[in-house]
mmCIF file of C-alpha atoms and ligand atoms in Angstrom:
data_model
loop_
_atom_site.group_PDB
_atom_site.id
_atom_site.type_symbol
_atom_site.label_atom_id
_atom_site.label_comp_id
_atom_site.label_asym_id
_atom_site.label_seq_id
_atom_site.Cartn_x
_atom_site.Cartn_y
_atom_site.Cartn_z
ATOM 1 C CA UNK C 725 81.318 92.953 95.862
ATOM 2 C CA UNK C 726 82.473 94.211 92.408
ATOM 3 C CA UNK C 727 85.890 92.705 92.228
ATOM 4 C CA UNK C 728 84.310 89.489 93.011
ATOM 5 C CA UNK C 729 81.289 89.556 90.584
ATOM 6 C CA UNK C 730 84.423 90.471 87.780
ATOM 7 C CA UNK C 731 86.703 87.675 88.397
ATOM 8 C CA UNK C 732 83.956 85.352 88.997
ATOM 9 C CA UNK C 733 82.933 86.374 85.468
ATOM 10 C CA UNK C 734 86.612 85.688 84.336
ATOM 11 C CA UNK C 735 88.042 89.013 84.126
ATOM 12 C CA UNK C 736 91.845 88.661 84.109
ATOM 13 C CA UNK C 737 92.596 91.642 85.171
ATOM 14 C CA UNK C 738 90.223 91.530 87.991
ATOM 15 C CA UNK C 739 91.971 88.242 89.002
ATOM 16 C CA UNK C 740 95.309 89.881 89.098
ATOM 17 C CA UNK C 741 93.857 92.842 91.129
ATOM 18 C CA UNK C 742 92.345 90.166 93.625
ATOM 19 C CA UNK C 743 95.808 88.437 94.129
ATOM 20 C CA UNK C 744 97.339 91.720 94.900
ATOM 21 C CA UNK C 745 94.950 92.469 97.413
ATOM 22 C CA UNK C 746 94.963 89.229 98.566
ATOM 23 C CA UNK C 747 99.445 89.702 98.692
ATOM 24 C CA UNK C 748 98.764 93.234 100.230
ATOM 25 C CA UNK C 749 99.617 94.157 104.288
ATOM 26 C CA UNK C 750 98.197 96.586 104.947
ATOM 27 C CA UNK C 751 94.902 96.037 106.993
ATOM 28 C CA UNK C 752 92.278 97.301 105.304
ATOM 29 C CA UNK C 753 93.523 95.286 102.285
ATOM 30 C CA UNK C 754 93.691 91.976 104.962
ATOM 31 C CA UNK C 755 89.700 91.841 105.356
ATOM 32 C CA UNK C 756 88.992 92.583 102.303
ATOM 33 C CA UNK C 757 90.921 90.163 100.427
ATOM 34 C CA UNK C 758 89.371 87.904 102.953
ATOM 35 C CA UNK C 759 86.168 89.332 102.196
ATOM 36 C CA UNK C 760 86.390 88.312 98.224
ATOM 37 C CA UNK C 761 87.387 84.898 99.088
ATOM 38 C CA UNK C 762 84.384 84.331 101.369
ATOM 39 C CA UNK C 763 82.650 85.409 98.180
ATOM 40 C CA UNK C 764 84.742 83.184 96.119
ATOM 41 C CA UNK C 765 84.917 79.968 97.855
ATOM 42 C CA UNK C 766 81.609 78.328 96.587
ATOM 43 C CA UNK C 767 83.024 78.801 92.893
ATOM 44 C CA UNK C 768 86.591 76.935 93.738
ATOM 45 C CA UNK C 769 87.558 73.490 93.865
ATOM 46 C CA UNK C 770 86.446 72.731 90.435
ATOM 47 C CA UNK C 771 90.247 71.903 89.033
ATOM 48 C CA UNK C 772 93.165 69.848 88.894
ATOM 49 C CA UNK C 773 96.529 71.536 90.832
ATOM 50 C CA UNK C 774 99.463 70.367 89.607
ATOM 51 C CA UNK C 775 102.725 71.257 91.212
ATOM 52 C CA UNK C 776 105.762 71.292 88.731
ATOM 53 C CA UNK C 777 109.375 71.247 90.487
ATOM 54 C CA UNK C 778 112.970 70.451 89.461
ATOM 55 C CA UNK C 779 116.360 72.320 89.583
ATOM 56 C CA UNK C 780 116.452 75.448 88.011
ATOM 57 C CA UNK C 781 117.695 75.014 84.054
ATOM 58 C CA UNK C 782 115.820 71.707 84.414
ATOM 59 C CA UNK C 783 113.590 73.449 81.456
ATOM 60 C CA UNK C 784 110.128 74.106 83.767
ATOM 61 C CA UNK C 785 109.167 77.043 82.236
ATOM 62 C CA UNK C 786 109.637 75.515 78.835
ATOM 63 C CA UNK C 787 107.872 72.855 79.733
ATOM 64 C CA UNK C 788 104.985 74.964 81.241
ATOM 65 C CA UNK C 789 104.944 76.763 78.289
ATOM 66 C CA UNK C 790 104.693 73.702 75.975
ATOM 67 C CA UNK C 791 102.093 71.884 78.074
ATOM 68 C CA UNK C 792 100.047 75.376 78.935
ATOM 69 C CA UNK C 793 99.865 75.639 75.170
ATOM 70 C CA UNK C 794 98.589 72.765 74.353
ATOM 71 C CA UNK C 795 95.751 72.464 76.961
ATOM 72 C CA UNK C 796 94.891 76.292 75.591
ATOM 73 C CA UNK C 797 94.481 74.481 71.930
ATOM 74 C CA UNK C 798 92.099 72.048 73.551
ATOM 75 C CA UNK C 799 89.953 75.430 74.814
ATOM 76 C CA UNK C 800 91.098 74.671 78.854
ATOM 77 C CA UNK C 801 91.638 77.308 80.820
ATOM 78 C CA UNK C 802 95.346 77.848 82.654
ATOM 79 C CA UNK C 803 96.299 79.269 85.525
ATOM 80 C CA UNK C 804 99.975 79.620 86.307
ATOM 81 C CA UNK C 805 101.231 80.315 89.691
ATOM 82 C CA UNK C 806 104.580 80.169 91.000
ATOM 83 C CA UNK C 807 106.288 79.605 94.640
ATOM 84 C CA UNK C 808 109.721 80.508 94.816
ATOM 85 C CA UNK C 809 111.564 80.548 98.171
ATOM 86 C CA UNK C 810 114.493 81.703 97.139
ATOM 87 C CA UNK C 811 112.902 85.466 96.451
ATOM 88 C CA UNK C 812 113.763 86.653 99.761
ATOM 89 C CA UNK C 813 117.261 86.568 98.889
ATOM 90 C CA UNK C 814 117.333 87.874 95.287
ATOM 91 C CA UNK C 815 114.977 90.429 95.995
ATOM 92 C CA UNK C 816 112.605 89.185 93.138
ATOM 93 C CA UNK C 817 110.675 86.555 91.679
ATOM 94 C CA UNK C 818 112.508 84.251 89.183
ATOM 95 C CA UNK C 819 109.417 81.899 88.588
ATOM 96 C CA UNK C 820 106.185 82.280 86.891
ATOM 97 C CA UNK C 821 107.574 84.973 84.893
ATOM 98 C CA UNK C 822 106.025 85.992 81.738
ATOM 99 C CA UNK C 823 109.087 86.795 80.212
ATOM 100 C CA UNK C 824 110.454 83.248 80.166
ATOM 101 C CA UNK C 825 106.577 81.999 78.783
ATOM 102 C CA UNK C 826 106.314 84.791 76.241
ATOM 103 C CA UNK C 827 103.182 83.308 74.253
ATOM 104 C CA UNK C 828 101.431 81.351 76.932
ATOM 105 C CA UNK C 829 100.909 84.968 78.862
ATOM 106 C CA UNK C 830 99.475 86.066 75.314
ATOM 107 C CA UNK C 831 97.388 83.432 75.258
ATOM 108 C CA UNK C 832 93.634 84.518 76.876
ATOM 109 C CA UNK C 833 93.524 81.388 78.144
ATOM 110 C CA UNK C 834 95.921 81.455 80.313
ATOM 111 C CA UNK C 835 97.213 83.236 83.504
ATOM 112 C CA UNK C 836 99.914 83.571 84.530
ATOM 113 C CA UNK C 837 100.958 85.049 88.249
ATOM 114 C CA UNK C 838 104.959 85.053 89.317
ATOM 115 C CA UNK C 839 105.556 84.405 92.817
ATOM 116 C CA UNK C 840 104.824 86.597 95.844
ATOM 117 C CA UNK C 841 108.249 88.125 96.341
ATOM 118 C CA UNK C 842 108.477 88.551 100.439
ATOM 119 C CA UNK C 843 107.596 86.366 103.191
ATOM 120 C CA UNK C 844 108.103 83.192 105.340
ATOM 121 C CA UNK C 845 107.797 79.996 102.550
ATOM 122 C CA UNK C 846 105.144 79.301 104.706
ATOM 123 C CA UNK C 847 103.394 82.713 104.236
ATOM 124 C CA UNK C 848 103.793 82.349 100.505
ATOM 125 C CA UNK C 849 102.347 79.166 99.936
ATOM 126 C CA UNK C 850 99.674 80.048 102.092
ATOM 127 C CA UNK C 851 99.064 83.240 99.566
ATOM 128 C CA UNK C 852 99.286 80.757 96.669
ATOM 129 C CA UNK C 853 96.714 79.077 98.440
ATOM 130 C CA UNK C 854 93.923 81.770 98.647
ATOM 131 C CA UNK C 855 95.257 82.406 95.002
ATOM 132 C CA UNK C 856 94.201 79.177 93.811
ATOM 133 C CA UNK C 857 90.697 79.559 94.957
ATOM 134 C CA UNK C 858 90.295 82.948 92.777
ATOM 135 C CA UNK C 859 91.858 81.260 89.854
ATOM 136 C CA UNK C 860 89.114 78.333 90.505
ATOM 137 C CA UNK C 861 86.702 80.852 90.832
ATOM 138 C CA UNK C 862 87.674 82.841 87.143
ATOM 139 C CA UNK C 863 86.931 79.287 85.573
ATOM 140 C CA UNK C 864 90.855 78.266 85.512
ATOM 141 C CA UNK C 865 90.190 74.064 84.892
ATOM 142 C CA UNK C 866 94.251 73.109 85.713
ATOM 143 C CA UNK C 867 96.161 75.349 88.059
ATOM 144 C CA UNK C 868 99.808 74.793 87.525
ATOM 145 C CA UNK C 869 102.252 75.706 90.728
ATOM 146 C CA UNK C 870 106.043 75.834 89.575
ATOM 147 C CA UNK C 871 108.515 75.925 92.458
ATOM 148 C CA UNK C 872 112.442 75.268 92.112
ATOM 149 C CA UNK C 873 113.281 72.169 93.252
ATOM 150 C CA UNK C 874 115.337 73.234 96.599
ATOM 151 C CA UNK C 875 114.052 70.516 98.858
ATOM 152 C CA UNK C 876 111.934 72.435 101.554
ATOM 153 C CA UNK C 877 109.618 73.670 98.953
ATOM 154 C CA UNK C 878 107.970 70.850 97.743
ATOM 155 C CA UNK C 879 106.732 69.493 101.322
ATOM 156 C CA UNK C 880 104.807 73.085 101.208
ATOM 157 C CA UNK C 881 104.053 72.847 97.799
ATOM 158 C CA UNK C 882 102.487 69.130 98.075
ATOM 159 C CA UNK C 883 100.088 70.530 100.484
ATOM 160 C CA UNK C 884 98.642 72.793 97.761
ATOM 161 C CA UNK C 885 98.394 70.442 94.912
ATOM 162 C CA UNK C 886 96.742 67.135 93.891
ATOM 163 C CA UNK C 887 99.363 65.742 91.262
ATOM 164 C CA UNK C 888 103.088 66.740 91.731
ATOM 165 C CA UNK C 889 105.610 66.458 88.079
ATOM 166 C CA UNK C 890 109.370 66.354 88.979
ATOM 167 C CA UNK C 891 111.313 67.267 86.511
ATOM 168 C CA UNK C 892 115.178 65.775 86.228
ATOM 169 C CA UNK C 893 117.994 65.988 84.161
ATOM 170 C CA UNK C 894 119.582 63.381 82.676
ATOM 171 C CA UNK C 895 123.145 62.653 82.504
ATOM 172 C CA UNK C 896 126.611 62.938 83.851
ATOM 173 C CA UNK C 897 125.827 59.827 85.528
ATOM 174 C CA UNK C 898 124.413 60.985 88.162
ATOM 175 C CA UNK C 899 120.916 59.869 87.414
ATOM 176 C CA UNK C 900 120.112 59.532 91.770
ATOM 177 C CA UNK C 901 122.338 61.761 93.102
ATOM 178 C CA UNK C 902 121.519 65.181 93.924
ATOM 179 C CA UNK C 903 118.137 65.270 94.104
ATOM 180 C CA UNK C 904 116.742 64.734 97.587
ATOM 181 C CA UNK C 905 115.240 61.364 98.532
ATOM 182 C CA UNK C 906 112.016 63.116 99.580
ATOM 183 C CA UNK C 907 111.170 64.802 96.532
ATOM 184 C CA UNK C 908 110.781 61.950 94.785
ATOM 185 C CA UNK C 909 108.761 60.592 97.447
ATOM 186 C CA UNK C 910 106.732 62.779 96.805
ATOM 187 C CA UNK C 911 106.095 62.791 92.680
ATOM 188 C CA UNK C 912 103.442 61.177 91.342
ATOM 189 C CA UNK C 913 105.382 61.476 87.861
ATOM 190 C CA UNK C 914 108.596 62.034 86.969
ATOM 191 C CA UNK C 915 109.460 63.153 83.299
ATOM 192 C CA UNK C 916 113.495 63.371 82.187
ATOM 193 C CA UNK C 917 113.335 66.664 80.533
ATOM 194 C CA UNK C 918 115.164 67.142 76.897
ATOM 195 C CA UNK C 919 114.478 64.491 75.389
ATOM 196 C CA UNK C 920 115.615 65.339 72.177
ATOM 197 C CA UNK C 921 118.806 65.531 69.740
ATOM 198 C CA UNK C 922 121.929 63.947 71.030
ATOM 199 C CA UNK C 923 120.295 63.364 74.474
ATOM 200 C CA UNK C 924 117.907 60.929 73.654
ATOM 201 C CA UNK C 925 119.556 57.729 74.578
ATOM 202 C CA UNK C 926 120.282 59.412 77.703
ATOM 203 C CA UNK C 927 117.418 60.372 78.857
ATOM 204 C CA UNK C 928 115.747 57.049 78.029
ATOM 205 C CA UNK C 929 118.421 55.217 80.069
ATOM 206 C CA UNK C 930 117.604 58.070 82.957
ATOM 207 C CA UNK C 931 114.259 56.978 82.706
ATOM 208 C CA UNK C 932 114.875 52.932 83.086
ATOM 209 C CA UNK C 933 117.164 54.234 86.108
ATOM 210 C CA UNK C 934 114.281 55.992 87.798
ATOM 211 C CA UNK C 935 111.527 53.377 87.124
ATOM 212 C CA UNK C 936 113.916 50.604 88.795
ATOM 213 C CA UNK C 937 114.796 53.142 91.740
ATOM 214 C CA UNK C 938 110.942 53.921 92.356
ATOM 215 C CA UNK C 939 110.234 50.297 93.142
ATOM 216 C CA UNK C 940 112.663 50.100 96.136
ATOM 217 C CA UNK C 941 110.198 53.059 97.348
ATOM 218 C CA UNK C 942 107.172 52.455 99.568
ATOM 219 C CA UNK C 943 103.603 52.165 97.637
ATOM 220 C CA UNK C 944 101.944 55.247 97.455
ATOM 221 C CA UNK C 945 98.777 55.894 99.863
ATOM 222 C CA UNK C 946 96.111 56.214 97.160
ATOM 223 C CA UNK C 947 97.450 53.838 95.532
ATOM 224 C CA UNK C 948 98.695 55.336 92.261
ATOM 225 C CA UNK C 949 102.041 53.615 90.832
ATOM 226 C CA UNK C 950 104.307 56.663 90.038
ATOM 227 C CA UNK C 951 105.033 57.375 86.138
ATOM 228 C CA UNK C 952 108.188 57.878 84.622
ATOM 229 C CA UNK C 953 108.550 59.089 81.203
ATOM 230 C CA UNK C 954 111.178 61.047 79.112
ATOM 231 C CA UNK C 955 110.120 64.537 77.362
ATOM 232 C CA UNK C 956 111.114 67.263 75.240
ATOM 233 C CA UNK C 957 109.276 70.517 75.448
ATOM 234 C CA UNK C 958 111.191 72.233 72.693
ATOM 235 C CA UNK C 959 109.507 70.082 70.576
ATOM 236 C CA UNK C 960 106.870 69.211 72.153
ATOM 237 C CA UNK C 961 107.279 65.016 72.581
ATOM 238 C CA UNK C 962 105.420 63.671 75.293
ATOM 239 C CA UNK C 963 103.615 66.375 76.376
ATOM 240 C CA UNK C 964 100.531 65.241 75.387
ATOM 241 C CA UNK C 965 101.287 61.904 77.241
ATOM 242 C CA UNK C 966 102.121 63.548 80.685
ATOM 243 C CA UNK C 967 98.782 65.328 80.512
ATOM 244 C CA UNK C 968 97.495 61.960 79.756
ATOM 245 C CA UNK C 969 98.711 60.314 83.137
ATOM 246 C CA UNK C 970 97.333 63.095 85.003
ATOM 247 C CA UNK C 971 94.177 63.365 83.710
ATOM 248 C CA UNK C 972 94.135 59.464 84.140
ATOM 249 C CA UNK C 973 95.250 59.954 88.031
ATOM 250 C CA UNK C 974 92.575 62.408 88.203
ATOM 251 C CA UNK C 975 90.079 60.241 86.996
ATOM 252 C CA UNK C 976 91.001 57.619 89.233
ATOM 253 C CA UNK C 977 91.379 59.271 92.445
ATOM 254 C CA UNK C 978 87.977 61.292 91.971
ATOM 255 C CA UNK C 979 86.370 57.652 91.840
ATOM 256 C CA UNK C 980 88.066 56.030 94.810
ATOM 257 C CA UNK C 981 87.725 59.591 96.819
ATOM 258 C CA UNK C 982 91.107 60.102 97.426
ATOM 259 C CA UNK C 983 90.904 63.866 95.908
ATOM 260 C CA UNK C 984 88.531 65.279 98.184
ATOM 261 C CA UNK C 985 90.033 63.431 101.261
ATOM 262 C CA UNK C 986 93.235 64.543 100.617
ATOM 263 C CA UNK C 987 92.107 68.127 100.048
ATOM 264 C CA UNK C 988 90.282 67.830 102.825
ATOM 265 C CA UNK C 989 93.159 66.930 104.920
ATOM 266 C CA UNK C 990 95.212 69.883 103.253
ATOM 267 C CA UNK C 991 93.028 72.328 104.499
ATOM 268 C CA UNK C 992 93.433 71.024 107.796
ATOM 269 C CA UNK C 993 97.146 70.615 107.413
ATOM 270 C CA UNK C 994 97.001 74.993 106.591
ATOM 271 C CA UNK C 995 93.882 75.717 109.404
ATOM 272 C CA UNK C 996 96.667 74.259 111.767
ATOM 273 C CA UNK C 997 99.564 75.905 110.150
ATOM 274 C CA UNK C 998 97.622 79.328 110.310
ATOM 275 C CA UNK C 999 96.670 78.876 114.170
ATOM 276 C CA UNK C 1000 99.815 78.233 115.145
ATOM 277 C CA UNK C 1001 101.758 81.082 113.417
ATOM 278 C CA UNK C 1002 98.898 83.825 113.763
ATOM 279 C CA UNK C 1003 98.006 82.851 117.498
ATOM 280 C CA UNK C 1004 101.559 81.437 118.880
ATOM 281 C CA UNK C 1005 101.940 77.536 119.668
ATOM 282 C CA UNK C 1006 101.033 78.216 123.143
ATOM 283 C CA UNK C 1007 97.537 78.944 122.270
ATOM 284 C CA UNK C 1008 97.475 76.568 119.392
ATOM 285 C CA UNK C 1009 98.482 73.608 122.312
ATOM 286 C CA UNK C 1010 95.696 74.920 124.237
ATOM 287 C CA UNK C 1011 92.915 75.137 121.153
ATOM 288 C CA UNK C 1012 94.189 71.208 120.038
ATOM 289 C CA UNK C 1013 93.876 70.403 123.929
ATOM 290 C CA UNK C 1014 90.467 71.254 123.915
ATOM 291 C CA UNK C 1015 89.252 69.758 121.023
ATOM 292 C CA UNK C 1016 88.488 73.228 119.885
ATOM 293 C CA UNK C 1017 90.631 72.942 116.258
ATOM 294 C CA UNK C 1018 88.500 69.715 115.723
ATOM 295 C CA UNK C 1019 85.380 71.194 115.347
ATOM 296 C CA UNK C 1020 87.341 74.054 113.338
ATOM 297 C CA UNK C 1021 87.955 70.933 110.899
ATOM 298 C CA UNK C 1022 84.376 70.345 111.267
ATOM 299 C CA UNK C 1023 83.357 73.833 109.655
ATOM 300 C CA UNK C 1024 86.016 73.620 106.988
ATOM 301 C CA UNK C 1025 84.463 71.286 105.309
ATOM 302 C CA UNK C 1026 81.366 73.273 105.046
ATOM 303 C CA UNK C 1027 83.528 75.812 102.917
ATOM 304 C CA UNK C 1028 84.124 78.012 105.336
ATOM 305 C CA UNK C 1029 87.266 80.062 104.801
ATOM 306 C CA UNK C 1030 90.131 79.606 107.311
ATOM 307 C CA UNK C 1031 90.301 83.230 108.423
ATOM 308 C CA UNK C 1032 86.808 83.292 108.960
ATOM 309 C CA UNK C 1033 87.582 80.270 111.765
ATOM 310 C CA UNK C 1034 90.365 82.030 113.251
ATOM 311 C CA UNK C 1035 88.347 85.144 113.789
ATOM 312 C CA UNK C 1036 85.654 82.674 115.709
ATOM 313 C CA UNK C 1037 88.543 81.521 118.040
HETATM 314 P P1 GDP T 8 113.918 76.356 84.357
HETATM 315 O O1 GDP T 8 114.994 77.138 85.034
HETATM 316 O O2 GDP T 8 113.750 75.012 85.012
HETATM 317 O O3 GDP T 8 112.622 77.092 84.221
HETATM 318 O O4 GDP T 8 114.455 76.033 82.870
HETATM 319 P P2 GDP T 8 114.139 76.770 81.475
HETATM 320 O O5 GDP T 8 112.799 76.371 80.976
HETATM 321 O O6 GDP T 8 114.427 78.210 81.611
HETATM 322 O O7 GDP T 8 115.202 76.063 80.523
HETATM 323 C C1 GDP T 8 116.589 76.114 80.755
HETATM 324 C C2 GDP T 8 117.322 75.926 79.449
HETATM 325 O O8 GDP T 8 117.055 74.623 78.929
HETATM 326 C C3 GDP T 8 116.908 76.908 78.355
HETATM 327 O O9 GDP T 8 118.049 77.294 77.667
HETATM 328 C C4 GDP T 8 115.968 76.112 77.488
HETATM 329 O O10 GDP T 8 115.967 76.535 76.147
HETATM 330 C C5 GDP T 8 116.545 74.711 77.609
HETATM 331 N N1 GDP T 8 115.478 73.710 77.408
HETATM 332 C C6 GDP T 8 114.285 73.683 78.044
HETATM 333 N N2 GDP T 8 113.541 72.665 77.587
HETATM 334 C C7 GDP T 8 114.255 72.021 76.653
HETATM 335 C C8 GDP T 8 114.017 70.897 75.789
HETATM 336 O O11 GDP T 8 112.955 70.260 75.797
HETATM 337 N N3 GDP T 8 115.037 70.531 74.956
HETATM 338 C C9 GDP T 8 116.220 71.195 74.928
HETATM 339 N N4 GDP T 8 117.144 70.753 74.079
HETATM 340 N N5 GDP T 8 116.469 72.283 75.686
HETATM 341 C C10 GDP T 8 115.508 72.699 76.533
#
């Protein structure tokens, strides 16, 4: 398959071609985009997936811009993908868009794709999910997955990523109000944004507020102690340290196996998700009744794409 052998080689544009496929409806598109990840799937995997959330104006594409930069200047290659559930209402992506990252979408190392502008949240994560394994396969090393911090989202997104960076505000006093107890249940950093100028004091005090709030949460599974830390992407202060912690998660939770395991468990989490919503929870009862999605989770593991499994059932 030509498209394959391309973005396999690292061709850009063939990426973007295979994520359009892969985005198409029409069913001739369907098996082949399914086709080229079959093809692709032995190349993924090798990355880390970070999700990036917080309200929008919080400054993620700023920040994506200053950190996508700077792993560019170290020669890594960046893929930037975007989920935003609010496009069926506005009719349009507002994430991942080059516009607002000017010079990182110049940049050959990078890639940048804005989100998938119809469909269930569901349906688009699960597109950002086949998307990640062509990026994996083009030789992106960190896969970055911005997604406006609207609550629902981030459950998704969680199941797509390894490391998840919330973004806050600080100020106004409201340091742990309006952002949703299960968010930051969910971050395995946290990083005050604009930490510069006249808001520096602030954000530090933000910060202390977080740290102290995080240790009335429950431990994390793996282990890992979430980070807090205050940043300024403008001017690019503690950047460098936030890729740091991750790198330093990553590091760790290769060792102790927690990576794989919890990948593995993602791609059960979506083999379920997919039964259910292309074969109706009546069948998808039945299949988890008889033990039949279990040995579905058996293949997976092999590397066997999901669609290939549901075409088996
Ligand atoms: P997003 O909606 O979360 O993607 O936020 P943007 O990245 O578009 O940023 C929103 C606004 O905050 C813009 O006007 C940015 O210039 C500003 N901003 C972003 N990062 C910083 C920063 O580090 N320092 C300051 N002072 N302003 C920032």
């Amino acid at each position: 398959m030509e498209l394959a052998k391309q973005i396999i080689e690292g061709n850009r544009t063939a990426l973007g071609l295979g994520i359009t496929l892969l985005e198409s409806t029409l069913p001739e598109h369907v098996k082949q985009a399914q086709d080229l990840i079959t093809v692709c799937l032995p190349y993924s995997g090798k990355s880390i997936r970070i999700g990036v959330t917080g309200v929008p104006g919080v400054g993620k594409s700023t920040f994506i811009e200053s950190f996508g930069k700077l792993l560019t200047s170290q020669g890594k290659k960046v893929a930037v993908l975007a989920i935003d559930p609010t496009s069926e209402r506005t009719h349009g992506s507002i994430l991942g868009d080059k516009s607002r990252m000017h010079e990182l979408a110049a940049d050959e190392n990078a890639f940048i794709r804005p989100s998938p502008s119809s469909g269930t949240l569901g349906g688009v994560a699960n597109k950002t999910r086949e998307s990640i394994i062509l990026c994996e396969a083009a030789g992106f090393e960190i896969i970055l997955i911005e997604t406006v911090g609207v609550g629902q989202s981030e459950t998704t997104v969680s199941y797509l990523v390894d490391f998840f960076l919330l973004l806050m505000l600080s100020g106004a006093g409201d340091e742990l109000q309006g952002i949703k107890r299960g968010i930051m249940e969910l971050a395995d950093a946290l990083a005050i944004s604009k930490a510069d100028g006249d808001n520096i004091t602030n954000a530090k005090n933000a910060a202390l507020a977080y740290t102290r709030a995080l240790h009335l949460f429950p431990a994390m599974e793996n282990g890992w102690t979430p980070q807090v830390s205050t940043c300024s992407a403008l001017e690019n202060i503690g950047v460098l340290e936030i890729f740091e912690t991750i790198n330093n998660f990553d590091t760790q939770m290769i060792s102790s196996g927690w990576k794989n395991e919890n990948r593995k468990n993602q791609n059960n989490y979506w083999l379920h998700h997919l039964v259910k919503e292309e074969l109706g929870s009546k069948k998808y009862n039945l299949f988890l009744a008889e033990g039949k999605l279990k040995l579905l989770e058996k293949e997976l593991i092999k590397g066997i794409s999901i669609y290939q499994l549901l075409s088996k059932l």
